[in-house]
PDB file of C-alpha atoms in Angstrom:
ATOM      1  CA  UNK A   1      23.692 -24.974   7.065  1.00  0.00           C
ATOM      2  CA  UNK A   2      20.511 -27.205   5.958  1.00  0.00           C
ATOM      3  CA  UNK A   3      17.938 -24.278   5.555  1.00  0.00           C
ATOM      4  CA  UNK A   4      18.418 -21.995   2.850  1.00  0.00           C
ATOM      5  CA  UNK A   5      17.946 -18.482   3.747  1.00  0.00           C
ATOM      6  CA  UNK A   6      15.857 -16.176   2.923  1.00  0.00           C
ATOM      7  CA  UNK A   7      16.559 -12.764   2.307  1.00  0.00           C
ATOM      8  CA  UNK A   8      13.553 -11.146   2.806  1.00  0.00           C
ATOM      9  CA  UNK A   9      13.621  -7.435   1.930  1.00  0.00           C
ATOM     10  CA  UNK A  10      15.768  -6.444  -0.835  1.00  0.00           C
ATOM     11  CA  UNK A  11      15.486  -4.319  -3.943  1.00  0.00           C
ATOM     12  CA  UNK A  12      16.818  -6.770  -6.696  1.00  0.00           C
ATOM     13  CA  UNK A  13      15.340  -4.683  -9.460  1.00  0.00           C
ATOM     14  CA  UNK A  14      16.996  -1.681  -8.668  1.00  0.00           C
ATOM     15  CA  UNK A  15      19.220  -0.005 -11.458  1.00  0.00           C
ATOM     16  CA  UNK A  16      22.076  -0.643  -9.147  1.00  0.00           C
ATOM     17  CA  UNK A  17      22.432  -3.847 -10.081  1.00  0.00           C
ATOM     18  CA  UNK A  18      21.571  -3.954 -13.612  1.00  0.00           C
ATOM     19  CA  UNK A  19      25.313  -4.630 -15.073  1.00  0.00           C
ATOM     20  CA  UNK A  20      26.145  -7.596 -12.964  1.00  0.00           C
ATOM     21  CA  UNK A  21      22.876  -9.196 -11.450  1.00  0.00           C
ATOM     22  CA  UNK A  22      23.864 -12.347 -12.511  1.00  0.00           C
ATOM     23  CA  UNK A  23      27.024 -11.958 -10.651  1.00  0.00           C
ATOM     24  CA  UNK A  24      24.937 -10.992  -7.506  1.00  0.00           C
ATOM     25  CA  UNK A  25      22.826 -13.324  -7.842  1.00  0.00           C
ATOM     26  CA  UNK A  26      25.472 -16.137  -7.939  1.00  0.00           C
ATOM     27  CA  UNK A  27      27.124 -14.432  -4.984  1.00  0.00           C
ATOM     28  CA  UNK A  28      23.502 -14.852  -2.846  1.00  0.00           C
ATOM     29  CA  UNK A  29      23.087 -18.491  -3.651  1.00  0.00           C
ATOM     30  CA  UNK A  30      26.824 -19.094  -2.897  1.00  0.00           C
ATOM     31  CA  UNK A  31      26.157 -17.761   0.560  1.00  0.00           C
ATOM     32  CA  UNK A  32      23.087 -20.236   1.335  1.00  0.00           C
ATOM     33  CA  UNK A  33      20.238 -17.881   0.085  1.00  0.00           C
ATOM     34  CA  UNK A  34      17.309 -19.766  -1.573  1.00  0.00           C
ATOM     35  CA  UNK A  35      14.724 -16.546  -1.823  1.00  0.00           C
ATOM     36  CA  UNK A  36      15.068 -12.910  -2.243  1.00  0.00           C
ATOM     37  CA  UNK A  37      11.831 -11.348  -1.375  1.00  0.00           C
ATOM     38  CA  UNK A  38      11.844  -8.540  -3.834  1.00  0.00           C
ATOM     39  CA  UNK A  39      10.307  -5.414  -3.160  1.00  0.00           C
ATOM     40  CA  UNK A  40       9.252  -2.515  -5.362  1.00  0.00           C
ATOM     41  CA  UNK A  41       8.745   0.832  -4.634  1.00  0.00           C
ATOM     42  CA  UNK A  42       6.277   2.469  -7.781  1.00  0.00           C
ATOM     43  CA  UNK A  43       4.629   0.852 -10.580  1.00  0.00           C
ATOM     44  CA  UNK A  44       7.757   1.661 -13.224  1.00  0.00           C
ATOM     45  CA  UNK A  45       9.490  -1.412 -11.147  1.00  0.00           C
ATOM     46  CA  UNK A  46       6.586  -3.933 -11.569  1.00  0.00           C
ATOM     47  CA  UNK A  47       7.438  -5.372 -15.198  1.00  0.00           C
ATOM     48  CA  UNK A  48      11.183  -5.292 -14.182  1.00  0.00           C
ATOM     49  CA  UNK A  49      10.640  -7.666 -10.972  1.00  0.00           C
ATOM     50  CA  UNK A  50       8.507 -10.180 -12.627  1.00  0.00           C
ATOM     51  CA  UNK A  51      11.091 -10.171 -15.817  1.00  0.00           C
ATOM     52  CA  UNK A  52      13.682 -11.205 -13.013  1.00  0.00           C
ATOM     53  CA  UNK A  53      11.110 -13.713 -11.594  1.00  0.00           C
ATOM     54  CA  UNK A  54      11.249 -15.380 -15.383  1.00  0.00           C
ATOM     55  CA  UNK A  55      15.110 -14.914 -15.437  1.00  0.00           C
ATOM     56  CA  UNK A  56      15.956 -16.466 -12.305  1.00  0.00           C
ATOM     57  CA  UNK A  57      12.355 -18.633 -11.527  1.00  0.00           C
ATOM     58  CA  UNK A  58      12.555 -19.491  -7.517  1.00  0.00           C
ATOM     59  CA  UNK A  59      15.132 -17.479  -6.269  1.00  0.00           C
ATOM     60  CA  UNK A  60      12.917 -14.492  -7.176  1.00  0.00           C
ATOM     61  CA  UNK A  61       9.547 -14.038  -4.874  1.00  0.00           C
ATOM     62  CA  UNK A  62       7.947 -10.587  -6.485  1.00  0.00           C
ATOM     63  CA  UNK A  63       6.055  -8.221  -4.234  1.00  0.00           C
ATOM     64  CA  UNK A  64       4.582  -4.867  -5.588  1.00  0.00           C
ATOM     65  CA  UNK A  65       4.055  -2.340  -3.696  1.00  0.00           C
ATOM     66  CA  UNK A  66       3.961   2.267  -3.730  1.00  0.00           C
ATOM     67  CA  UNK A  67       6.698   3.431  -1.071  1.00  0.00           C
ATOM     68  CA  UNK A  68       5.673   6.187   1.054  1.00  0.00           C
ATOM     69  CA  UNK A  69       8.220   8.289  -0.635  1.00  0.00           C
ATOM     70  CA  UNK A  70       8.553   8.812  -4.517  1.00  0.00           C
ATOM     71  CA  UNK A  71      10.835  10.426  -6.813  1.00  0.00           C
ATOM     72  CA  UNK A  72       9.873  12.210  -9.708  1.00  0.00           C
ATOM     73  CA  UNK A  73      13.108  10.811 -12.040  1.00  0.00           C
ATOM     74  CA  UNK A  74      15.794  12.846  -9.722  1.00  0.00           C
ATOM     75  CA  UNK A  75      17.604  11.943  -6.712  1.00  0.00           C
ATOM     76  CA  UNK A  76      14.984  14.101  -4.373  1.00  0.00           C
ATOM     77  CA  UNK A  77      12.451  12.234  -2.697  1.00  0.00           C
ATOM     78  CA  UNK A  78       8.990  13.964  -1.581  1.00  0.00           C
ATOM     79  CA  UNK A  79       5.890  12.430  -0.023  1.00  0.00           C
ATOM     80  CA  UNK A  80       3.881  10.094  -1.499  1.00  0.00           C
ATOM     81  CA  UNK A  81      -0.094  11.150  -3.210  1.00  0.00           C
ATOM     82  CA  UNK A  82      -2.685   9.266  -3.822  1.00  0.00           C
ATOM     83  CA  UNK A  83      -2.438   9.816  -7.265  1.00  0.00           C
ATOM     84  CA  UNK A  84       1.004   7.502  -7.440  1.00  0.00           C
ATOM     85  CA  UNK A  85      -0.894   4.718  -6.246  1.00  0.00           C
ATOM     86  CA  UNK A  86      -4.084   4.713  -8.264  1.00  0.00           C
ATOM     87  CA  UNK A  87      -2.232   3.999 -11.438  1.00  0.00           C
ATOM     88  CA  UNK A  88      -0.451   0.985 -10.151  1.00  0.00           C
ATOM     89  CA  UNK A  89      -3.817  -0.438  -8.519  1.00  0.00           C
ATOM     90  CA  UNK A  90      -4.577  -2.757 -11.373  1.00  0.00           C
ATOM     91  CA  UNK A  91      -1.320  -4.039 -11.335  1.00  0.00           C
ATOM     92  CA  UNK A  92      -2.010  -5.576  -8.099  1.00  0.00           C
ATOM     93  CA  UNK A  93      -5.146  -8.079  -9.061  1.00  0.00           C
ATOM     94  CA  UNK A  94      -3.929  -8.951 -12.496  1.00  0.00           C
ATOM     95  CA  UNK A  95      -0.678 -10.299 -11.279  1.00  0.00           C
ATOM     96  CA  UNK A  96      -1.993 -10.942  -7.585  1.00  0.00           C
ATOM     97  CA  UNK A  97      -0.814 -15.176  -8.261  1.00  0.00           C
ATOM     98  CA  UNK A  98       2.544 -13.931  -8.874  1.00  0.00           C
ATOM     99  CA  UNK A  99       3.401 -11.997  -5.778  1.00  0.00           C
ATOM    100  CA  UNK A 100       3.788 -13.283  -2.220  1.00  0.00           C
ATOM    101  CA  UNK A 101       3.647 -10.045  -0.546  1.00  0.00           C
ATOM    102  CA  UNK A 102       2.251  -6.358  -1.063  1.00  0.00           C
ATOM    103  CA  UNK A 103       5.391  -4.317  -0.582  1.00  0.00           C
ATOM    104  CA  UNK A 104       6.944  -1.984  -0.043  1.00  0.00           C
ATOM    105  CA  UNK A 105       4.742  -0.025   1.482  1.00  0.00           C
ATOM    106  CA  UNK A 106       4.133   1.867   4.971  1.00  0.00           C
ATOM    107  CA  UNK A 107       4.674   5.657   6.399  1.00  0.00           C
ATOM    108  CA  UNK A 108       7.614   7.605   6.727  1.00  0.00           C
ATOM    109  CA  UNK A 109       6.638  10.661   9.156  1.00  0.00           C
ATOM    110  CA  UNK A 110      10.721  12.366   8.552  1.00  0.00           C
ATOM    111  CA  UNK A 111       9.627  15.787   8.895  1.00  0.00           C
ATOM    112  CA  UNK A 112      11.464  16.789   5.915  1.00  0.00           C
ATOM    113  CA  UNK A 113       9.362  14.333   3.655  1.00  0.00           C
ATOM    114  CA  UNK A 114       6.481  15.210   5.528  1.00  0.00           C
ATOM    115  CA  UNK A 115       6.356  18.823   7.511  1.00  0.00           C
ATOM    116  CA  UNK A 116       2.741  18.741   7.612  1.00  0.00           C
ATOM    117  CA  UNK A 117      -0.692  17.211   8.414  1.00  0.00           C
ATOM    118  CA  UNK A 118      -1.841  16.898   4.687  1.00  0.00           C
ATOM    119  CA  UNK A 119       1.569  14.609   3.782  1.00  0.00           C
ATOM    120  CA  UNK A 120       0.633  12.324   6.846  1.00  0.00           C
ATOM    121  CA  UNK A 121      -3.220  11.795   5.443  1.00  0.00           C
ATOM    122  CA  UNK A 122      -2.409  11.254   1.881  1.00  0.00           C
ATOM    123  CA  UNK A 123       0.700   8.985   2.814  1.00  0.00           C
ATOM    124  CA  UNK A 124      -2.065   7.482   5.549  1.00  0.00           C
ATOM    125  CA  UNK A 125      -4.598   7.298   3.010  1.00  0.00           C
ATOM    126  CA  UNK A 126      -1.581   5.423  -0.002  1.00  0.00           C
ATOM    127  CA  UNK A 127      -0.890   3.278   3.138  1.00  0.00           C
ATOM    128  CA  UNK A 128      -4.510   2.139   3.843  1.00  0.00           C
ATOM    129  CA  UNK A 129      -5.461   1.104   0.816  1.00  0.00           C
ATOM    130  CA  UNK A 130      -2.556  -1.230  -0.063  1.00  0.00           C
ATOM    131  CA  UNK A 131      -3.628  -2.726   3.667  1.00  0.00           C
ATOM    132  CA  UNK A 132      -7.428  -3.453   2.225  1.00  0.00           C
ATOM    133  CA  UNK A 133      -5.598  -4.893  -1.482  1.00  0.00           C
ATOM    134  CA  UNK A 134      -3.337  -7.043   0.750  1.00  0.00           C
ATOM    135  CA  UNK A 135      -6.673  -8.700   2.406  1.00  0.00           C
ATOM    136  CA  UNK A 136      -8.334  -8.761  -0.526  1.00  0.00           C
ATOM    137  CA  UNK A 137      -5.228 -10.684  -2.415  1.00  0.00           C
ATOM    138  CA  UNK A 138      -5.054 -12.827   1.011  1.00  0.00           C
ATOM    139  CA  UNK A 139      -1.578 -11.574   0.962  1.00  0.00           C
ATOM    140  CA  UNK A 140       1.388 -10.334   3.778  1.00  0.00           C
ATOM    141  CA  UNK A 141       2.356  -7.049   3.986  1.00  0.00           C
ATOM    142  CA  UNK A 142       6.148  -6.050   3.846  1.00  0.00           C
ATOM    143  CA  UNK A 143       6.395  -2.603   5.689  1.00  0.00           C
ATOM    144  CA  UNK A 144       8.543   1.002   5.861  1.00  0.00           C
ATOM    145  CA  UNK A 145       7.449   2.853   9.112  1.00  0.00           C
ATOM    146  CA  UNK A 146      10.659   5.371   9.444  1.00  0.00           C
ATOM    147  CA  UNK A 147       9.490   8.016  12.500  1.00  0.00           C
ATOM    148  CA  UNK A 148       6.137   6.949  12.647  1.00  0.00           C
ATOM    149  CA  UNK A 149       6.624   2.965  14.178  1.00  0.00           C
ATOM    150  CA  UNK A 150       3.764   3.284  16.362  1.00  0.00           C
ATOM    151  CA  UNK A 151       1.359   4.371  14.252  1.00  0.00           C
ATOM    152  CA  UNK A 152       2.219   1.806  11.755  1.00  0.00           C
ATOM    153  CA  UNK A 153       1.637  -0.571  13.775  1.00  0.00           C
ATOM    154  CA  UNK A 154      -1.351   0.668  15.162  1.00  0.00           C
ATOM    155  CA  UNK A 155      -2.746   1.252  11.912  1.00  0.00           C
ATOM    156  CA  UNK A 156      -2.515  -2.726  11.118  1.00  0.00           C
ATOM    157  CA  UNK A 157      -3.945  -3.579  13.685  1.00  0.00           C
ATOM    158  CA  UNK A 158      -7.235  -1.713  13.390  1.00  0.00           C
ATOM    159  CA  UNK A 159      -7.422  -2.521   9.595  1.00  0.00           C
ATOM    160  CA  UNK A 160      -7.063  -6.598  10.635  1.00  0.00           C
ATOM    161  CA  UNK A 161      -3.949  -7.075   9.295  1.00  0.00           C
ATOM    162  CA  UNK A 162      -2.604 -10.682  10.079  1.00  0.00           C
ATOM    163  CA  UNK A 163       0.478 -10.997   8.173  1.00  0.00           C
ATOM    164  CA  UNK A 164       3.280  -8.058   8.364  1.00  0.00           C
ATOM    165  CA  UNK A 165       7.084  -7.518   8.137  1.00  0.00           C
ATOM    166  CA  UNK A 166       8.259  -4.532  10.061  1.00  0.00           C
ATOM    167  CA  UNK A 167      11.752  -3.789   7.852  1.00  0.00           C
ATOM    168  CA  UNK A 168      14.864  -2.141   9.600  1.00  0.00           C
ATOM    169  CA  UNK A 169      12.394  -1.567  12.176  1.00  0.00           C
ATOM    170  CA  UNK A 170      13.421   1.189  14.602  1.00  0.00           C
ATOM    171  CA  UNK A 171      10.786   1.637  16.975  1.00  0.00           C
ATOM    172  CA  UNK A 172      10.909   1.503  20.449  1.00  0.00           C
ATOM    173  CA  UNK A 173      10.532  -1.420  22.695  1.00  0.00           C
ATOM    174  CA  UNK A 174       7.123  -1.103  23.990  1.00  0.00           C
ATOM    175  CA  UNK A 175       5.882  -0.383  19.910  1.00  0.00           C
ATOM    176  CA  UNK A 176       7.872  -3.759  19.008  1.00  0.00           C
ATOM    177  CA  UNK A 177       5.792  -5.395  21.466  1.00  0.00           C
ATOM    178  CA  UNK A 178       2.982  -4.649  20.318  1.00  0.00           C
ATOM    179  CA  UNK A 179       3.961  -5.939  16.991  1.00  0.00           C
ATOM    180  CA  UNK A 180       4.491  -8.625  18.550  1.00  0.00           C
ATOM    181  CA  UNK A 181       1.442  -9.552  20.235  1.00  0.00           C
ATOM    182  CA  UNK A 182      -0.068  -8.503  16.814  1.00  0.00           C
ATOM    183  CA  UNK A 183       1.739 -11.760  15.391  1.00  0.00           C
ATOM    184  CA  UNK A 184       4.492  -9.260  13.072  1.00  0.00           C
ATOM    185  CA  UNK A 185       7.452  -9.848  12.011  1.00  0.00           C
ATOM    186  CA  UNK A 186      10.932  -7.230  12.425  1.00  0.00           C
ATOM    187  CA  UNK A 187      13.947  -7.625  10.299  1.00  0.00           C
ATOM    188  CA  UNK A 188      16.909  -5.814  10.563  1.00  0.00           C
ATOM    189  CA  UNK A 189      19.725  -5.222   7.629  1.00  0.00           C
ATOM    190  CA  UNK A 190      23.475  -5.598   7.638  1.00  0.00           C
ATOM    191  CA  UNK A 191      23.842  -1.705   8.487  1.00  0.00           C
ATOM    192  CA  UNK A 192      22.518  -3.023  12.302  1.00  0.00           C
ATOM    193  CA  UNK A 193      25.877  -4.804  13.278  1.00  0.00           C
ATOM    194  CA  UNK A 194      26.874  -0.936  13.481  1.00  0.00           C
ATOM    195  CA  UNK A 195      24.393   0.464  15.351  1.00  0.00           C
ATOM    196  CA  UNK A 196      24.464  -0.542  18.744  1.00  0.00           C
ATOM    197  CA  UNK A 197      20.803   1.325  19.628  1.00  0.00           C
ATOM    198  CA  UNK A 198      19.582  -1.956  18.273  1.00  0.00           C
ATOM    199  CA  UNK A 199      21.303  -4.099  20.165  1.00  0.00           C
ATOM    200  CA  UNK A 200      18.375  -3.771  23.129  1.00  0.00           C
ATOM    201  CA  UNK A 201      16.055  -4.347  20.486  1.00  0.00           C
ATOM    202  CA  UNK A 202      17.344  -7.479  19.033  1.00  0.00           C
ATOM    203  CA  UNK A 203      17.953  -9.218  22.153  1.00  0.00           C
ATOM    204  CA  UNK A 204      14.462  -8.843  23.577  1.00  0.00           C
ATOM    205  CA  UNK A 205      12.376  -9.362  20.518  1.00  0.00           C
ATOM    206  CA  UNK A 206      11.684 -12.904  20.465  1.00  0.00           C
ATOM    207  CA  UNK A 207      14.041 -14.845  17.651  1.00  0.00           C
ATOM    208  CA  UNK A 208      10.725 -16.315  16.648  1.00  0.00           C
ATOM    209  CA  UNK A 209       9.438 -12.902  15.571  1.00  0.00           C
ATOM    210  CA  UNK A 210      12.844 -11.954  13.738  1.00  0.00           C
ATOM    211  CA  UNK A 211      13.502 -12.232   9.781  1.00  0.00           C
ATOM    212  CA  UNK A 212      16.754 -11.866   7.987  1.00  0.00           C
ATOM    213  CA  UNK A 213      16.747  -8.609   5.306  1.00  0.00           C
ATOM    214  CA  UNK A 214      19.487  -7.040   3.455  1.00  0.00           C
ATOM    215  CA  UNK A 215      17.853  -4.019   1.671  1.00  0.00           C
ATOM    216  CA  UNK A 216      19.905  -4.179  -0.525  1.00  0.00           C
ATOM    217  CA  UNK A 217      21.502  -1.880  -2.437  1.00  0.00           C
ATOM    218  CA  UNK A 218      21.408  -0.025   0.477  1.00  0.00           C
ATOM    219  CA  UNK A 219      22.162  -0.257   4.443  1.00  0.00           C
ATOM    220  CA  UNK A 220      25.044  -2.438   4.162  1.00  0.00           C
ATOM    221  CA  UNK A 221      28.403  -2.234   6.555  1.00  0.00           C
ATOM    222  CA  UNK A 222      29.376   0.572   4.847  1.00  0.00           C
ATOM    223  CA  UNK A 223      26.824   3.065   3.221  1.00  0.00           C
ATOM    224  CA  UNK A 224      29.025   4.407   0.645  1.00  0.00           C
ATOM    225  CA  UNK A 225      29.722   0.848  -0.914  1.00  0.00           C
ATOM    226  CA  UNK A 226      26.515  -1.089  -2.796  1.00  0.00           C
ATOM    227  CA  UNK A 227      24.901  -3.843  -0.393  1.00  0.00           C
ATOM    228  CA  UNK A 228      24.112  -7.145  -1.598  1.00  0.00           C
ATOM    229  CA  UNK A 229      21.642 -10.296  -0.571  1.00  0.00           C
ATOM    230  CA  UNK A 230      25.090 -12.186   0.186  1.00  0.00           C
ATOM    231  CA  UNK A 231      25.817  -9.968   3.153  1.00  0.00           C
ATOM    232  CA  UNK A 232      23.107 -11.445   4.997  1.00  0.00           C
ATOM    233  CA  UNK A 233      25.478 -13.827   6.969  1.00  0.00           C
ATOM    234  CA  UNK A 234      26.770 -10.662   8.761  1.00  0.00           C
ATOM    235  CA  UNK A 235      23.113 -10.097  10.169  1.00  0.00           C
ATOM    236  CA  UNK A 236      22.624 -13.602  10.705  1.00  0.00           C
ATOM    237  CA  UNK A 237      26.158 -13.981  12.510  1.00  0.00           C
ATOM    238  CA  UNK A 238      25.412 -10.478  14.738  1.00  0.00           C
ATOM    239  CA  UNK A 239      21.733 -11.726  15.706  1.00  0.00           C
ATOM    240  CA  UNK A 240      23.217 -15.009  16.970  1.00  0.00           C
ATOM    241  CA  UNK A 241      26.054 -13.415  18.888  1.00  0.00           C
ATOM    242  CA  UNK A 242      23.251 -10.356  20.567  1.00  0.00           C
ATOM    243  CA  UNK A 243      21.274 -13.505  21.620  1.00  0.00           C
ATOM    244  CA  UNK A 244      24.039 -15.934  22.213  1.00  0.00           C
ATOM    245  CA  UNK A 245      23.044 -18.322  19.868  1.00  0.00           C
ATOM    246  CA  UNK A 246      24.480 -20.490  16.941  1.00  0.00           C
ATOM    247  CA  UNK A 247      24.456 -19.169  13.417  1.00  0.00           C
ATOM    248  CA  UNK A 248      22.575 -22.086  12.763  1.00  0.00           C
ATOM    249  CA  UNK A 249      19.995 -21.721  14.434  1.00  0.00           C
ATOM    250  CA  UNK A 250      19.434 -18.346  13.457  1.00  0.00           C
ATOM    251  CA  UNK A 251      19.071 -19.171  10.060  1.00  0.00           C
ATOM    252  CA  UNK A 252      16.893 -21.963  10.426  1.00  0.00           C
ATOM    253  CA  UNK A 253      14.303 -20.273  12.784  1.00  0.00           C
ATOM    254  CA  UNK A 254      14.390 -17.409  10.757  1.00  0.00           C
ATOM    255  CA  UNK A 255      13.841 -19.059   7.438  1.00  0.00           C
ATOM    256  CA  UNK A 256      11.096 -20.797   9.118  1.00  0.00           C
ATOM    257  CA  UNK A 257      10.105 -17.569   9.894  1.00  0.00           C
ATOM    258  CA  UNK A 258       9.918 -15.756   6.398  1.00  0.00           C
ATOM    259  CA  UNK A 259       7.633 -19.507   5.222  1.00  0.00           C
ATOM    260  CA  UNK A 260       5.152 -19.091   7.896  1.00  0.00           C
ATOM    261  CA  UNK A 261       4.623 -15.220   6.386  1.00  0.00           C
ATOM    262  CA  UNK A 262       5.490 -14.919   2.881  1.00  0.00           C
ATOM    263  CA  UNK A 263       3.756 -18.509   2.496  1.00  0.00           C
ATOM    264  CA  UNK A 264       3.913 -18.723  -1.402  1.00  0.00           C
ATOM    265  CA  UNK A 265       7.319 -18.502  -1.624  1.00  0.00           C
ATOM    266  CA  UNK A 266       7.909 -22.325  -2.298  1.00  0.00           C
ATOM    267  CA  UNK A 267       4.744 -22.452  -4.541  1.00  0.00           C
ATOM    268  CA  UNK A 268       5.763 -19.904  -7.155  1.00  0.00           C
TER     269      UNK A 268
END
């Protein structure tokens, strides 16, 4: 398969894969993938994905970004404030050459994370001003929107947002389309060859519009076993049977797909 692919939403730096990254990291390229498009979720994760950029030079293509939900050092998530962000702002310009996307960032409306108004404004408010830095930096945005798809979207589009990757996107149709007609990307993870609510999705969003993701370590076949970048054929292979197309040409549209977005990931 000529074009390398590009996996491009995964957490590399994650703690998961701290005692064998090289390992994984052998086990992407051995499976045809060229980039991993690194998110990060808080500023503690910054230093650690442009270490790995050093480590393993092109392979790596760093994005920093504040999740809509944080942890405070335990396993409970809770919504993100304003305050989590501010911190990690400076971060942003002094490295901005280094990064090919602002990510991960977005909303996450779960009404457990957020029960109320004032978690949807100051996520809102987190969310908004990573848009502005991403136009500043001139760069893509690589997006969460878990129960809140529309808004999202809708929120790109009246900040100007040109550039955007809509991860494990599970909106609607008629929200998809819009992203769409907005010029966004969707990508789905391996965990989607087991849903079939996506199926619908898949097949009517254009392939031209579709990216390849992982998120690894999680949503993989099985979501009590670690996911890795290498289990990206399996998305590739279930996108080109939903559409009835070749593998082939799933990868290569797609990987064209991830260069006309994340366009500095053969510069870096």
């Amino acid at each position: 398969m000529g074009e390398g692919i590009v996996d491009c939403h995964c957490h590399i730096s994650a703690r998961d894969f701290e005692q064998d990254l090289d390992d994984v990291i052998k086990r992407a390229t051995q499976a045809g993938v060229k980039t991993l498009v690194a998110v990060t979720e808080h500023q503690g994760e910054f230093d650690r994905v442009l270490q790995l950029k050093k480590s393993y030079g092109a392979v790596i293509a760093p994005c920093f970004g504040v999740h809509p939900l944080q942890s405070d050092g335990g396993p409970d998530k809770r919504s993100v404030k304003p305050q989590d962000l501010e911190p990690a702002l400076p971060y942003f310009y002094k490295h901005s050459e280094e990064l090919v996307a602002i990510g991960e960032i977005g909303l996450d409306f779960t009404p457990w994370f957020a029960p109320s108004e004032q978690e949807k404004d100051e996520q809102m408010q987190v969310f908004v001003r990573q848009l502005e830095v991403a136009k500043e930096l001139n760069l893509p945005v690589n997006v969460h929107s878990r129960s809140a798809a529309k808004v999202t979207i809708s929120t790109m589009k009246e900040q100007g947002v040109s550039g955007a990757l809509l991860h494990n996107f599970a909106g609607n149709l008629s929200v998809a389309f819009d992203g769409v007609k907005a010029g966004y990307y969707f990508s789905f993870p391996p965990a989607v060859c087991t849903n079939p609510q996506k199926v619908k999705l898949i097949k009517q969003i254009p392939l031209e519009h579709i990216c390849l993701e992982t998120d690894s370590p999680a949503l993989g076949l099985n979501k009590h076993e670690r996911n890795e970048p290498c289990n990206i054929a399996l998305v590739c292979q279930y996108i080109a049977q939903i559409k009835g197309l070749s593998t082939e040409t799933v990868q290569f549209v797609t990987s064209q797909n991830a260069q006309r977005l994340f366009t500095k990931i053969n510069k870096l």
